Short mmCIF file of C-alpha atoms and ligand atoms in Angstrom, two decimals:
data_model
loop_
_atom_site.label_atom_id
_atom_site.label_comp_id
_atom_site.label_asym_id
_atom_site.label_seq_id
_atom_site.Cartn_x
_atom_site.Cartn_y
_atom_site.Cartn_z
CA UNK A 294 124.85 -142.72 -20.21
CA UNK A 295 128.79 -143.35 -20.73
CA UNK A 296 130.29 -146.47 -21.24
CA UNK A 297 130.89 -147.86 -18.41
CA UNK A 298 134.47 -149.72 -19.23
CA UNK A 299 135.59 -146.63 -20.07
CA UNK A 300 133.55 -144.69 -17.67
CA UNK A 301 134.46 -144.47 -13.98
CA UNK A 302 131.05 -144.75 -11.60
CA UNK A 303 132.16 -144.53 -7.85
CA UNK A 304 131.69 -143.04 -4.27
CA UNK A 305 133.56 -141.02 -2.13
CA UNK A 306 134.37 -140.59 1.71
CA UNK A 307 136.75 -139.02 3.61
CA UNK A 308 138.55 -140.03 6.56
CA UNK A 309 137.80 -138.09 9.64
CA UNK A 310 134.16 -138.00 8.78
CA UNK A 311 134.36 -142.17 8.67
CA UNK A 312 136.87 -144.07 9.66
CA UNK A 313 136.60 -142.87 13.98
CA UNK A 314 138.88 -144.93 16.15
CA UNK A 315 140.37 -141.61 16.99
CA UNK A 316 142.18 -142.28 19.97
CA UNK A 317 143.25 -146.16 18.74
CA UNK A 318 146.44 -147.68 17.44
CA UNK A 319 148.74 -144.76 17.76
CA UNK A 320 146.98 -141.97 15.77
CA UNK A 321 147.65 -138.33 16.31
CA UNK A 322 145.22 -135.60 16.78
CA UNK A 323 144.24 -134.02 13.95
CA UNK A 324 143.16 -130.04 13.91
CA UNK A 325 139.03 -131.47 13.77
CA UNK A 326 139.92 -133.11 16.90
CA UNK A 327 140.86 -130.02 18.69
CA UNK A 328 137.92 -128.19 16.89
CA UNK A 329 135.38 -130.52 18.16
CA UNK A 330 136.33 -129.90 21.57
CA UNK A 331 135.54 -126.10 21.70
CA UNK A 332 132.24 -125.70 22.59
CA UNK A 333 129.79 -124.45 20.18
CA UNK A 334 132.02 -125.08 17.09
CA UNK A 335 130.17 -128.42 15.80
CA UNK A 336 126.15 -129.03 16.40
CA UNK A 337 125.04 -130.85 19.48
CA UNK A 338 128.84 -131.25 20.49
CA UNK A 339 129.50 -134.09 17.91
CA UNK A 340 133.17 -135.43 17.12
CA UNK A 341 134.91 -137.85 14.80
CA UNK A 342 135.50 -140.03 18.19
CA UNK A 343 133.49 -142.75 16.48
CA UNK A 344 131.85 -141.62 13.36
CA UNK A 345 130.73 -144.31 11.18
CA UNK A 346 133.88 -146.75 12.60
CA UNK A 347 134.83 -147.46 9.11
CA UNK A 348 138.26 -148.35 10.67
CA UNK A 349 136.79 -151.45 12.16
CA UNK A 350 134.35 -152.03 9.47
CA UNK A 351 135.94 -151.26 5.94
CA UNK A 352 134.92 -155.10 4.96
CA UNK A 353 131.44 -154.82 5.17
CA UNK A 354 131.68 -151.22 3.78
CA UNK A 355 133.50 -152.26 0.98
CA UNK A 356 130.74 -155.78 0.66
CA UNK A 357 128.23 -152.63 0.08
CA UNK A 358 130.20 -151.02 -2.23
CA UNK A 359 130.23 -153.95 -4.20
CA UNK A 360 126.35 -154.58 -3.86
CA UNK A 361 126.10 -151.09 -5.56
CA UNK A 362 128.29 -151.98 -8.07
CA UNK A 363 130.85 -148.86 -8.33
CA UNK A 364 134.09 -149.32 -10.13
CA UNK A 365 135.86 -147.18 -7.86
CA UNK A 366 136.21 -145.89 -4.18
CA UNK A 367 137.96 -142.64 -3.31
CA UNK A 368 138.91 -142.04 0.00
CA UNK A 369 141.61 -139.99 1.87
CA UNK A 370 144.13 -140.65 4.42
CA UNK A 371 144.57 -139.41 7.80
CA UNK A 372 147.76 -137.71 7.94
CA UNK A 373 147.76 -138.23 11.75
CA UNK A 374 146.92 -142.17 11.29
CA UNK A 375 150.05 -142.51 9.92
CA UNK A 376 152.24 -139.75 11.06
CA UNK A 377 150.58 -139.21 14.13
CA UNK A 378 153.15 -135.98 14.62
CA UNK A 379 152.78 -134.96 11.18
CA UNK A 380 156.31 -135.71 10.32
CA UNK A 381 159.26 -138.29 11.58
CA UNK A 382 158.46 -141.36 12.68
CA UNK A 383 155.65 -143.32 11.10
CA UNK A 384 152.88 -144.98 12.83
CA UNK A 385 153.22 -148.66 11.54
CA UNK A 386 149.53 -149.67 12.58
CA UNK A 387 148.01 -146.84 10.51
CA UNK A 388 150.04 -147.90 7.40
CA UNK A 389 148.77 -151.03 7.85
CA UNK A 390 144.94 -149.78 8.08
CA UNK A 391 145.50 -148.34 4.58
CA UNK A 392 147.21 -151.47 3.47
CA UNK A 393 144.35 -153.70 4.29
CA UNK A 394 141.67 -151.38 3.14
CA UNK A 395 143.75 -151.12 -0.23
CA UNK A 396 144.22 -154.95 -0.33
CA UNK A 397 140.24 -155.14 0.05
CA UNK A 398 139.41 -152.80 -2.91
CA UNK A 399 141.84 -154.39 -5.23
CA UNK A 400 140.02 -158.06 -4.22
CA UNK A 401 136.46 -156.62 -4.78
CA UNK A 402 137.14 -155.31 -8.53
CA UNK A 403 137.53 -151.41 -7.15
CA UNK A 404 140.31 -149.39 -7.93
CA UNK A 405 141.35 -146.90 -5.23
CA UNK A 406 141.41 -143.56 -5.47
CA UNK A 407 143.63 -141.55 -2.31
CA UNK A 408 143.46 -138.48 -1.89
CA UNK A 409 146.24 -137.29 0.57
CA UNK A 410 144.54 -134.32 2.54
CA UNK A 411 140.58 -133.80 2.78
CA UNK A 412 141.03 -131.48 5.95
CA UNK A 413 142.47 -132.94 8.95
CA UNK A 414 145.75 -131.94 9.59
CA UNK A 415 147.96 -132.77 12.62
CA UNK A 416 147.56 -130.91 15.59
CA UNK A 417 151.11 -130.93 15.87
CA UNK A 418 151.85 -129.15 12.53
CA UNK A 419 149.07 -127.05 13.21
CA UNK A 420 151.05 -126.29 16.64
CA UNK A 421 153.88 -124.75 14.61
CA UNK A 422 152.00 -122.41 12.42
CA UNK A 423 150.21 -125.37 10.07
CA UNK A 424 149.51 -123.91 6.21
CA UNK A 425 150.88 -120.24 7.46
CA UNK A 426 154.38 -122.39 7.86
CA UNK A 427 156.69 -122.44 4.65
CA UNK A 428 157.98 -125.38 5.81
CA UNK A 429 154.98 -127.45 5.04
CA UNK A 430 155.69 -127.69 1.56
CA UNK A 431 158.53 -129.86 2.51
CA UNK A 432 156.39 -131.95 5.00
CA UNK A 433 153.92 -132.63 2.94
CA UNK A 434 156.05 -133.93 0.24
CA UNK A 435 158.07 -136.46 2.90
CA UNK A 436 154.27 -137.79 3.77
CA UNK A 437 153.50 -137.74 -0.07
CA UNK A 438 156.80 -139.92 -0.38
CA UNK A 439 156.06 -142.63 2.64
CA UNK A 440 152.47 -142.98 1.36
CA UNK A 441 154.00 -143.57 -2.58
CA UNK A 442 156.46 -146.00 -0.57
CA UNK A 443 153.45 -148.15 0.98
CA UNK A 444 151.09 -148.34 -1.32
CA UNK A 445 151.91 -146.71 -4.52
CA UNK A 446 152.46 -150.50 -5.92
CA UNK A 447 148.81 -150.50 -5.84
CA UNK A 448 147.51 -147.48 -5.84
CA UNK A 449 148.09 -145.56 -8.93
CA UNK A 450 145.51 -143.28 -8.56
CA UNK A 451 146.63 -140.00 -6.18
CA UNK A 452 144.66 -136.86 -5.60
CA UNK A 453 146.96 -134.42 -3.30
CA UNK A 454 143.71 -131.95 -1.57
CA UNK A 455 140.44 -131.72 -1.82
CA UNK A 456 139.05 -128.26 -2.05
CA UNK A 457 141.61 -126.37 -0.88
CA UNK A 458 139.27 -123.46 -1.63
CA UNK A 459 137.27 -124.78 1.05
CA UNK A 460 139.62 -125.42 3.85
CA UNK A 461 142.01 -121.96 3.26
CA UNK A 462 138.56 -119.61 3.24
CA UNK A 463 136.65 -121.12 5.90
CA UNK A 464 139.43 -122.21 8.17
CA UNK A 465 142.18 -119.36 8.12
CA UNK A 466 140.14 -116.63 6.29
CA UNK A 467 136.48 -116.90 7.72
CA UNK A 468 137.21 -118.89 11.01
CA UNK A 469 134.52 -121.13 10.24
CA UNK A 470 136.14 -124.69 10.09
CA UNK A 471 139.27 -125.80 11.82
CA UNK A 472 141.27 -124.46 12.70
CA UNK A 473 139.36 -121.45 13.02
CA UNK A 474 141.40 -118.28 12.51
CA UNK A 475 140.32 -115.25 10.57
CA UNK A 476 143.37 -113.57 9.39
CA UNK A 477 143.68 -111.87 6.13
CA UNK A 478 147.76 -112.80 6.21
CA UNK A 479 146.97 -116.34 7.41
CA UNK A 480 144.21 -116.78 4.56
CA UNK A 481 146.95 -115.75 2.01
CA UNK A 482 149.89 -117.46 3.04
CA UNK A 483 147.71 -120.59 3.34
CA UNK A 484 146.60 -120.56 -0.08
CA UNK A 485 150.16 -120.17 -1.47
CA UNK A 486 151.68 -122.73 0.72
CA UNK A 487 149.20 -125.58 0.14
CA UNK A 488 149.77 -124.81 -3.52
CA UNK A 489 153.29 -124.93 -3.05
CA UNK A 490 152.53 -128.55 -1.21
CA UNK A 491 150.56 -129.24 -3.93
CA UNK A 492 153.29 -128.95 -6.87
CA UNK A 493 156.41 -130.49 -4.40
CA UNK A 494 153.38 -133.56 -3.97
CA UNK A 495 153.25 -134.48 -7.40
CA UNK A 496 156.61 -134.19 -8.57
CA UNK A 497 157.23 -136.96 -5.47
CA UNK A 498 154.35 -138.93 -6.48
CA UNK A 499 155.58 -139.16 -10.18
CA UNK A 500 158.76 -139.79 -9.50
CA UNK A 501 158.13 -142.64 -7.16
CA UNK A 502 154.83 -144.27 -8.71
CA UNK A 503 155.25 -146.11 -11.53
CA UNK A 504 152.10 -145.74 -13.73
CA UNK A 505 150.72 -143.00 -11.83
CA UNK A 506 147.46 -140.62 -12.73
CA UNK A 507 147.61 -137.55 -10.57
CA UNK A 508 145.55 -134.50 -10.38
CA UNK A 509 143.93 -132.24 -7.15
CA UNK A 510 140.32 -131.83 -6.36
CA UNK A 511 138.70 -128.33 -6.66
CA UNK A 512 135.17 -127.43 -5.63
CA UNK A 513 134.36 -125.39 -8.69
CA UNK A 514 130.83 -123.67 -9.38
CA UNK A 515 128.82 -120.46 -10.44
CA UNK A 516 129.10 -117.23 -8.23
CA UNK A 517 126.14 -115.32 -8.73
CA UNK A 518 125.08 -111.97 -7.00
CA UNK A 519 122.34 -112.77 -4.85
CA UNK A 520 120.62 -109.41 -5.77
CA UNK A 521 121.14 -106.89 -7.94
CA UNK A 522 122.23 -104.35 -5.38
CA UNK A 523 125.91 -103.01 -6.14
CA UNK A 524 127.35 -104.12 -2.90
CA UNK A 525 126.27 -107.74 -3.72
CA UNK A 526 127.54 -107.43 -7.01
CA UNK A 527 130.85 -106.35 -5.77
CA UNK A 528 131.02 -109.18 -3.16
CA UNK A 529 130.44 -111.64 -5.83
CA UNK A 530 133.29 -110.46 -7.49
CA UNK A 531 135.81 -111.06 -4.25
CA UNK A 532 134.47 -114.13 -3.82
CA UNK A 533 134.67 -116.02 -6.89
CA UNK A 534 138.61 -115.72 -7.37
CA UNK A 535 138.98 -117.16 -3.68
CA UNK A 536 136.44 -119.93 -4.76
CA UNK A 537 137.14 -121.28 -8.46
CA UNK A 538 140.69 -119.61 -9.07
CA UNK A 539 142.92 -119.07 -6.06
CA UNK A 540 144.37 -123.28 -6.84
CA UNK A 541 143.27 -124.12 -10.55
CA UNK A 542 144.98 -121.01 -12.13
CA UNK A 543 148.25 -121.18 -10.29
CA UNK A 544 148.14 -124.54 -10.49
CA UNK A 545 147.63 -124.86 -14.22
CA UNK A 546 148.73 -121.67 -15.70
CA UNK A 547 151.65 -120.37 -12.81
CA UNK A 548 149.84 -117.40 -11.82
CA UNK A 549 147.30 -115.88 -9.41
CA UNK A 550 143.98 -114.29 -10.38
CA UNK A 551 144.36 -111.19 -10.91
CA UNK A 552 142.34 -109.78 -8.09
CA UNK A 553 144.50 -111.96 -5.77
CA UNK A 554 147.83 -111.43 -7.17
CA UNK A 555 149.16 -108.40 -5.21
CA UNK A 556 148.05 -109.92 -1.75
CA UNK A 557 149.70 -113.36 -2.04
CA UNK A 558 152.79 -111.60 -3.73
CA UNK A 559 154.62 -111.12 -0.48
CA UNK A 560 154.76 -114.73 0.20
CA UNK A 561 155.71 -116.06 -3.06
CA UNK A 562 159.68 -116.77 -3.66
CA UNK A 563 161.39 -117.51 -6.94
CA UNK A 564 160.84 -120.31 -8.78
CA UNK A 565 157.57 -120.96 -6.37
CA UNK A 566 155.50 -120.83 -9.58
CA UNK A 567 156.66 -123.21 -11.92
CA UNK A 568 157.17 -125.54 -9.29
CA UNK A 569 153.54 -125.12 -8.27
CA UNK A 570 152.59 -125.71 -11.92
CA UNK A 571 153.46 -129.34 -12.31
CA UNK A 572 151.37 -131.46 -14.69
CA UNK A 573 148.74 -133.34 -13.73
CA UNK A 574 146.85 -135.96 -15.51
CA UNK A 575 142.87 -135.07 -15.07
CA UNK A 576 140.83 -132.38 -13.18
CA UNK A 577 139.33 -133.79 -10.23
CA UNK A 578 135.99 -131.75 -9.71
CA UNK A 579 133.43 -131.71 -6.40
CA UNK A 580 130.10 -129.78 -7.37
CA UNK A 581 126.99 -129.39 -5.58
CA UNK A 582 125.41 -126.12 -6.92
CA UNK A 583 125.97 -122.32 -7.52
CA UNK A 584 126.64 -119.57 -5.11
CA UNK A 585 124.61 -116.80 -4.15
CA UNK A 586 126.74 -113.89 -2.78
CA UNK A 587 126.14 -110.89 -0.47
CA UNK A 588 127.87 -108.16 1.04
CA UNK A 589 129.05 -109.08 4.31
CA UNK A 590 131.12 -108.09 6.98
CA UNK A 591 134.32 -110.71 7.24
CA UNK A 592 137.69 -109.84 5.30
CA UNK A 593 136.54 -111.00 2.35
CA UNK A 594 133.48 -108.78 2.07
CA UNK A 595 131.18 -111.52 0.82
CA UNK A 596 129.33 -114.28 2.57
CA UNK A 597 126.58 -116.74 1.13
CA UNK A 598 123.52 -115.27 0.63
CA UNK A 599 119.75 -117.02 -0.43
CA UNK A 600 118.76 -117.96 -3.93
CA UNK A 601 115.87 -116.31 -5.79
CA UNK A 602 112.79 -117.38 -4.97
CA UNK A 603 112.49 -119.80 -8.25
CA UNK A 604 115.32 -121.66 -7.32
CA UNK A 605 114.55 -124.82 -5.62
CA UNK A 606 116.42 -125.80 -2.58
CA UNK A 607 117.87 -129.34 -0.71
CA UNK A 608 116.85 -129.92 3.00
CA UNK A 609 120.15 -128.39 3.75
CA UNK A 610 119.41 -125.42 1.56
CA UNK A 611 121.56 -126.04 -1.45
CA UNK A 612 120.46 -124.53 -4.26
CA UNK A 613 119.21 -127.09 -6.80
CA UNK A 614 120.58 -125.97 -10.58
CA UNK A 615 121.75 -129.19 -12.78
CA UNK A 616 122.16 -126.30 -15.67
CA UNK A 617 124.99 -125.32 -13.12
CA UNK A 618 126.52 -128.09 -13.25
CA UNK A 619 126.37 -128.85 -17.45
CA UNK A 620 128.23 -125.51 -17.55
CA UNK A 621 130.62 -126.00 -15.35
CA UNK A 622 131.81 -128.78 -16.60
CA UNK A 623 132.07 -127.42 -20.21
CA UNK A 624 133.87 -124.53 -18.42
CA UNK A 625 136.53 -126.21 -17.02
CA UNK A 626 136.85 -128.69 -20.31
CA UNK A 627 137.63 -125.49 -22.48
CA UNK A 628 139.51 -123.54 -19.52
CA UNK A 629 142.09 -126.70 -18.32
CA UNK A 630 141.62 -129.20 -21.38
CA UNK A 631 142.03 -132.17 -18.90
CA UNK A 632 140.15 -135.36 -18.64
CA UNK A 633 137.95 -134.75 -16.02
CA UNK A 634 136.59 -136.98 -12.81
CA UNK A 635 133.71 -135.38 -10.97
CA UNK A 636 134.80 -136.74 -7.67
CA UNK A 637 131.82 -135.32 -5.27
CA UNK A 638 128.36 -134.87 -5.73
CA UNK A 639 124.97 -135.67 -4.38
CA UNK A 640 122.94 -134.16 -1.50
CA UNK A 641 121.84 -134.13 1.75
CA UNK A 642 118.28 -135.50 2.72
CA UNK A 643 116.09 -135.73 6.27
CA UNK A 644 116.59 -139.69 5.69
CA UNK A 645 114.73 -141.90 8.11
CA UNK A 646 114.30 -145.66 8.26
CA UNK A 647 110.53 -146.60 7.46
CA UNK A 648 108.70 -149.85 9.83
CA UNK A 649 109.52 -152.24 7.02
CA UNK A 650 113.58 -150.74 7.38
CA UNK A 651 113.94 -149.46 4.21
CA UNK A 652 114.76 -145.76 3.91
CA UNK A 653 113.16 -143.97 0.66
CA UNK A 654 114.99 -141.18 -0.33
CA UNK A 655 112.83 -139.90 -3.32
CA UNK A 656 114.48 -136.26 -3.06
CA UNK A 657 118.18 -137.70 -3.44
CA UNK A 658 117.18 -140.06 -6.51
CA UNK A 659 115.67 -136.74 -8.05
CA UNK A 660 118.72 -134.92 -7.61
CA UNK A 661 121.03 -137.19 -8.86
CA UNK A 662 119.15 -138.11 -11.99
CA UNK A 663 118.91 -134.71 -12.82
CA UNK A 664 122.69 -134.07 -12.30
CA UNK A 665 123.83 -137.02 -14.45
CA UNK A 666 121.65 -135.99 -17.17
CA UNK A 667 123.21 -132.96 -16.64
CA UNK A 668 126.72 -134.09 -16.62
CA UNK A 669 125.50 -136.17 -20.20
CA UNK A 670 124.95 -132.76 -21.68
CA UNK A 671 128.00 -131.33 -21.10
CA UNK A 672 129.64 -135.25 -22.38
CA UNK A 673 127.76 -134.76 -25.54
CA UNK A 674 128.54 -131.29 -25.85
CA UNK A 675 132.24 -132.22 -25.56
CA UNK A 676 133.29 -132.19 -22.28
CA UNK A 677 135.81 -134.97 -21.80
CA UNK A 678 134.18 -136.34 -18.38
CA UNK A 679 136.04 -139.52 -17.11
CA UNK A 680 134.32 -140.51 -14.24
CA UNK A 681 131.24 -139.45 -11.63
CA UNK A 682 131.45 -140.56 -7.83
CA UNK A 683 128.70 -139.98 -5.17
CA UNK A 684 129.09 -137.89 -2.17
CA UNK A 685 128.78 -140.20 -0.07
CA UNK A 686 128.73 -143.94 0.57
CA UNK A 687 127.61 -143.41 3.96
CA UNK A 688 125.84 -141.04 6.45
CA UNK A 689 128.58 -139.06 7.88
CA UNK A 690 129.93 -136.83 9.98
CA UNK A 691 129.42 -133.30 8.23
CA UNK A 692 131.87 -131.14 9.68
CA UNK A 693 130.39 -128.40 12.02
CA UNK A 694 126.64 -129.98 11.15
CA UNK A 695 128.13 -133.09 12.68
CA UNK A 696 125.60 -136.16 12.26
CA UNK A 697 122.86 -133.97 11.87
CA UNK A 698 123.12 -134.22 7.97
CA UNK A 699 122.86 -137.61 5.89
CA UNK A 700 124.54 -137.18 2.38
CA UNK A 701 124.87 -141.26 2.30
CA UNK A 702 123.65 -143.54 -0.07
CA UNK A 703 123.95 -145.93 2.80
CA UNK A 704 121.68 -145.20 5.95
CA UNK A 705 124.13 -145.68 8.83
CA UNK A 706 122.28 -145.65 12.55
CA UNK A 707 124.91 -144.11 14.69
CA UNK A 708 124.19 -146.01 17.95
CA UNK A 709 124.21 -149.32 16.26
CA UNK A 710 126.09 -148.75 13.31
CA UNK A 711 123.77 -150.63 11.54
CA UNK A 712 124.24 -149.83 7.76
CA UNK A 713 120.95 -150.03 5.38
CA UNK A 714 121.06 -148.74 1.49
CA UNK A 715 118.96 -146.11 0.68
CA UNK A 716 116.68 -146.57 -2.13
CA UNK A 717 119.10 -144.41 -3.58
CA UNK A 718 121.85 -146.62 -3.86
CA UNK A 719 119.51 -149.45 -5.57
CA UNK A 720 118.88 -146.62 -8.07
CA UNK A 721 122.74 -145.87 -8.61
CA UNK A 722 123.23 -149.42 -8.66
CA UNK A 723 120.60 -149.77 -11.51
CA UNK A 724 122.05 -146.84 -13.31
CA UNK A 725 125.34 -148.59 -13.48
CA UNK A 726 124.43 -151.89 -14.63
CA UNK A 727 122.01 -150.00 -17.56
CA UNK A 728 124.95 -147.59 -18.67
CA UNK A 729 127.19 -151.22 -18.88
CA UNK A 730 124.33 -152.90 -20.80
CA UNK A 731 124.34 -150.03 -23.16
CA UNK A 732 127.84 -150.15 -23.50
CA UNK A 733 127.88 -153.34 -24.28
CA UNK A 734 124.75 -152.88 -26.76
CA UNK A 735 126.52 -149.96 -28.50
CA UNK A 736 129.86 -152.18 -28.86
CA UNK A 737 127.88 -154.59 -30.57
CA UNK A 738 126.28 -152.18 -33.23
CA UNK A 739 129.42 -150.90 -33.39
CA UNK A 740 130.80 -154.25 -34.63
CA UNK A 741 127.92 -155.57 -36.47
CA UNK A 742 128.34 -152.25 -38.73
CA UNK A 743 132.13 -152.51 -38.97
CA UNK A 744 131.14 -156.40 -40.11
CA UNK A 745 128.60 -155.19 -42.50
CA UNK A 746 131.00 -152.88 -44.05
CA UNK A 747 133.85 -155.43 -44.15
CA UNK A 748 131.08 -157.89 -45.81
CA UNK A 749 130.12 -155.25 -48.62
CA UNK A 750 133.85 -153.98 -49.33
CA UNK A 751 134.37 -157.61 -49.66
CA UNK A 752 131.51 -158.10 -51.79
CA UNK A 753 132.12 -155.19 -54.33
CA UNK A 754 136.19 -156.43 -54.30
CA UNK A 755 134.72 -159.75 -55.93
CA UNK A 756 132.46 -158.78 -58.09
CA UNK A 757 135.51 -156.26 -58.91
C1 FCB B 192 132.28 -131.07 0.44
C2 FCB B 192 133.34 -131.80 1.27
C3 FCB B 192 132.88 -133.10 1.84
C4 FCB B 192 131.44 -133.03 2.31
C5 FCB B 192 130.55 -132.46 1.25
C6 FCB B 192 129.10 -132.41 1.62
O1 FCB B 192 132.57 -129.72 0.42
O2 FCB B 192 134.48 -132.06 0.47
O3 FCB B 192 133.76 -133.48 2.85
O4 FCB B 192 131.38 -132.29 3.48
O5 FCB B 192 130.99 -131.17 0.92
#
């Protein structure tokens, strides 16, 4: 494994599917508030009302974080929490949340990691058009700027989305996720204008951040045809530019893919490009396996289809490919050339506590050994890989699945909110302290040779 002072080994969370105390301390809705409340959109009727109550409980989460032994803790921040109408006035009580959780980390040894938007936008910019409006460029960057004012003295390191693939497709273009429109216009104009947010992000962010390492999180991975039929073929190839290109290329090289240049044309105005195209410092990368596409009926033409037969699966269905994963990181270390963070992976697992209260998780400890090894192929093969956190610390709420999923390394029983690691996070734990160990063995050879050598140069300039 890496070194681990050099090498970054964390978790990840995100704040509507933790933090709950929805309604509390002045926070806005956010647009998975609304969703919640439509029927049918999330299973058995679930909401973020009270999720894991991270808001009341960051201590102890952050006491398990330490038992584990990460080095790091990404985490995002509810736009509404702390501009509960998306823009003016500021909701002191929210800043403060983020202050104290901050102020935690920093006292345990972990070094945040913020990303600005994992999904849940105000209601009230949603109200007035939300990623179809222009105008949200400019919003974005004023709640870039008061979150670089509050805690960019300690926080140095700022992600600005996470997978904006994810959020444009499924909720403007597929009307899956909130806020659950299907428009071909909306999909387009919402890609361009969270890039746009994107670029006017981190040119606030490195202006008012001393010190500051910056990049955007992209959920990157295969697209294969899920037959061989022509139709599937074809849908593979609309899909894949929405997935893996539609933010990386723009936002590295200052242009579209190709196949979705002419349609995002319209709402792209002079100068838009280079100002999405702002350096960033590393490639933040979320990766749980490839795609299998099919035809489908939607505007895209494509949906997910089912892996061969070989293919082995998660209890959520997610295909299980490490190869996948070595190549994509070697893909985006020759496409981008960044440093990269792999800021999301792991999997989800029918996890139940046992009599004795232990929770063995033998499917999840599988998976993620076979991904790391994976991710050390691609490190030994060159990749320049930074950093590797888990999805997730705890047992969540999963979007439309709502609690019906567990991608935690910590067991969290929803009607106590009793937390319980997973034998899982014992194994991360151990995998952590043995990468250090061998760090700290391989420093040693390292200087016992550079000794040596010193000692024989030394010797032959005597005898000399
Ligand atoms: C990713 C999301 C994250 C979580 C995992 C399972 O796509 O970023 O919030 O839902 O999937």
């Amino acid at each position: 494994m890496p070194a681990a002072d050099s090498f970054l080994w964390g978790v990840s969370t995100s704040s509507f599917q933790i933090e709950g105390a929805s309604h509390l301390d002045g926070r806005g809705d956010s647009i998975w508030d609304s969703y919640c409340r439509q029927q049918g959109r999330i299973k058995n009727g679930d909401t973020g009302d009270v999720a894991c109550d991270h808001y009341h409980r960051y201590p102890e989460d952050i006491a398990l974080m330490r038992d584990i032994g990460v080095g790091a803790y990404r985490f995002s921040i509810s736009w509404p929490r702390v501009l509960p109408r998306g823009r003016g006035a500021a909701n002191q009580a929210g800043l403060d949340f983020y202050d104290g959780l901050v102020d935690a980390l920093l006292a345990a040894g972990i070094e945040p990691w913020a990303c600005l938007y994992h999904w849940d936008l105000p209601q009230a910019l949603q109200d007035l058009g939300g990623w179809q409006n222009r105008d949200i460029a400019g919003w974005f960057a004023d709640y870039a700027a008061l979150l670089a004012r509050r805690l960019g003295d300690r926080v140095k390191r700022f992600a600005t989305f996470n997978e904006p693939c994810v959020f444009t497709l499924f909720g403007y273009g597929l009307g899956w996720n909130a806020p659950g429109i299907a428009d071909r216009g909306a999909l387009h104009q919402a890609i361009h204008h969270v890039n746009l947010s994107h670029g006017r992000a981190i040119d606030v962010l490195r202006q008012s951040v001393a010190n500051a390492s910056l990049g955007a999180i992209h959920n990157r991975q295969p697209c294969y045809p899920a037959t061989t039929r022509e139709e599937d073929v074809a849908a593979t190839w609309r899909f894949a530019p929405y997935w893996n290109d539609a933010f990386p290329y723009p936002q590295h090289f200052a242009h579209y893919p190709l196949e979705l240049a002419e349609a995002i044309e319209p709402y792209i105005k002079p100068g838009d490009m280079a100002q999405i195209a702002r350096p960033v410092d590393w490639f933040g990368l979320n990766h749980y396996s490839p795609h299998y596409i099919r035809a489908d009926v939607n505007l895209i033409g494509a949906g997910f289809g089912a892996p061969p037969v070989e293919v082995r699966r998660t209890a959520i269905g997610w295909p299980i490919v490490p190869d996948a994963f070595r190549d994509t990181l070697l893909d985006i270390h020759h496409r981008f050339r960044l440093p990269i963070y792999v800021l999301e992976n792991g999997t989800a697992a029918d996890d139940k506590l046992d009599e004795a209260g232990r929770v063995q998780d033998p499917a999840r400890i599988a998976y993620l050994d076979a991904y790391t090894r994976a991710m050390q192929e691609a490190i030994r093969a060159g990749a320049d890989v930074k950093g590797y956190f888990v999805w997730s610390l705890l047992d969540n709420f999963e979007w439309t699945s709502g609690y019906s999923q567990r991608f935690g390394l910590v067991h969290v029983d929803f009607a106590t909110q009793k937390r319980t690691l997973k034998a899982s996070a014992h194994w991360y734990a151990d995998l952590i302290r043995t990468a250090r160990t061998s760090r700290i063995a391989a420093d040693r050879a390292e200087r016992d040779t550079m000794t040596e050598r010193a000692g024989a140069a030394a010797a032959t300039a005597v005898s000399d």
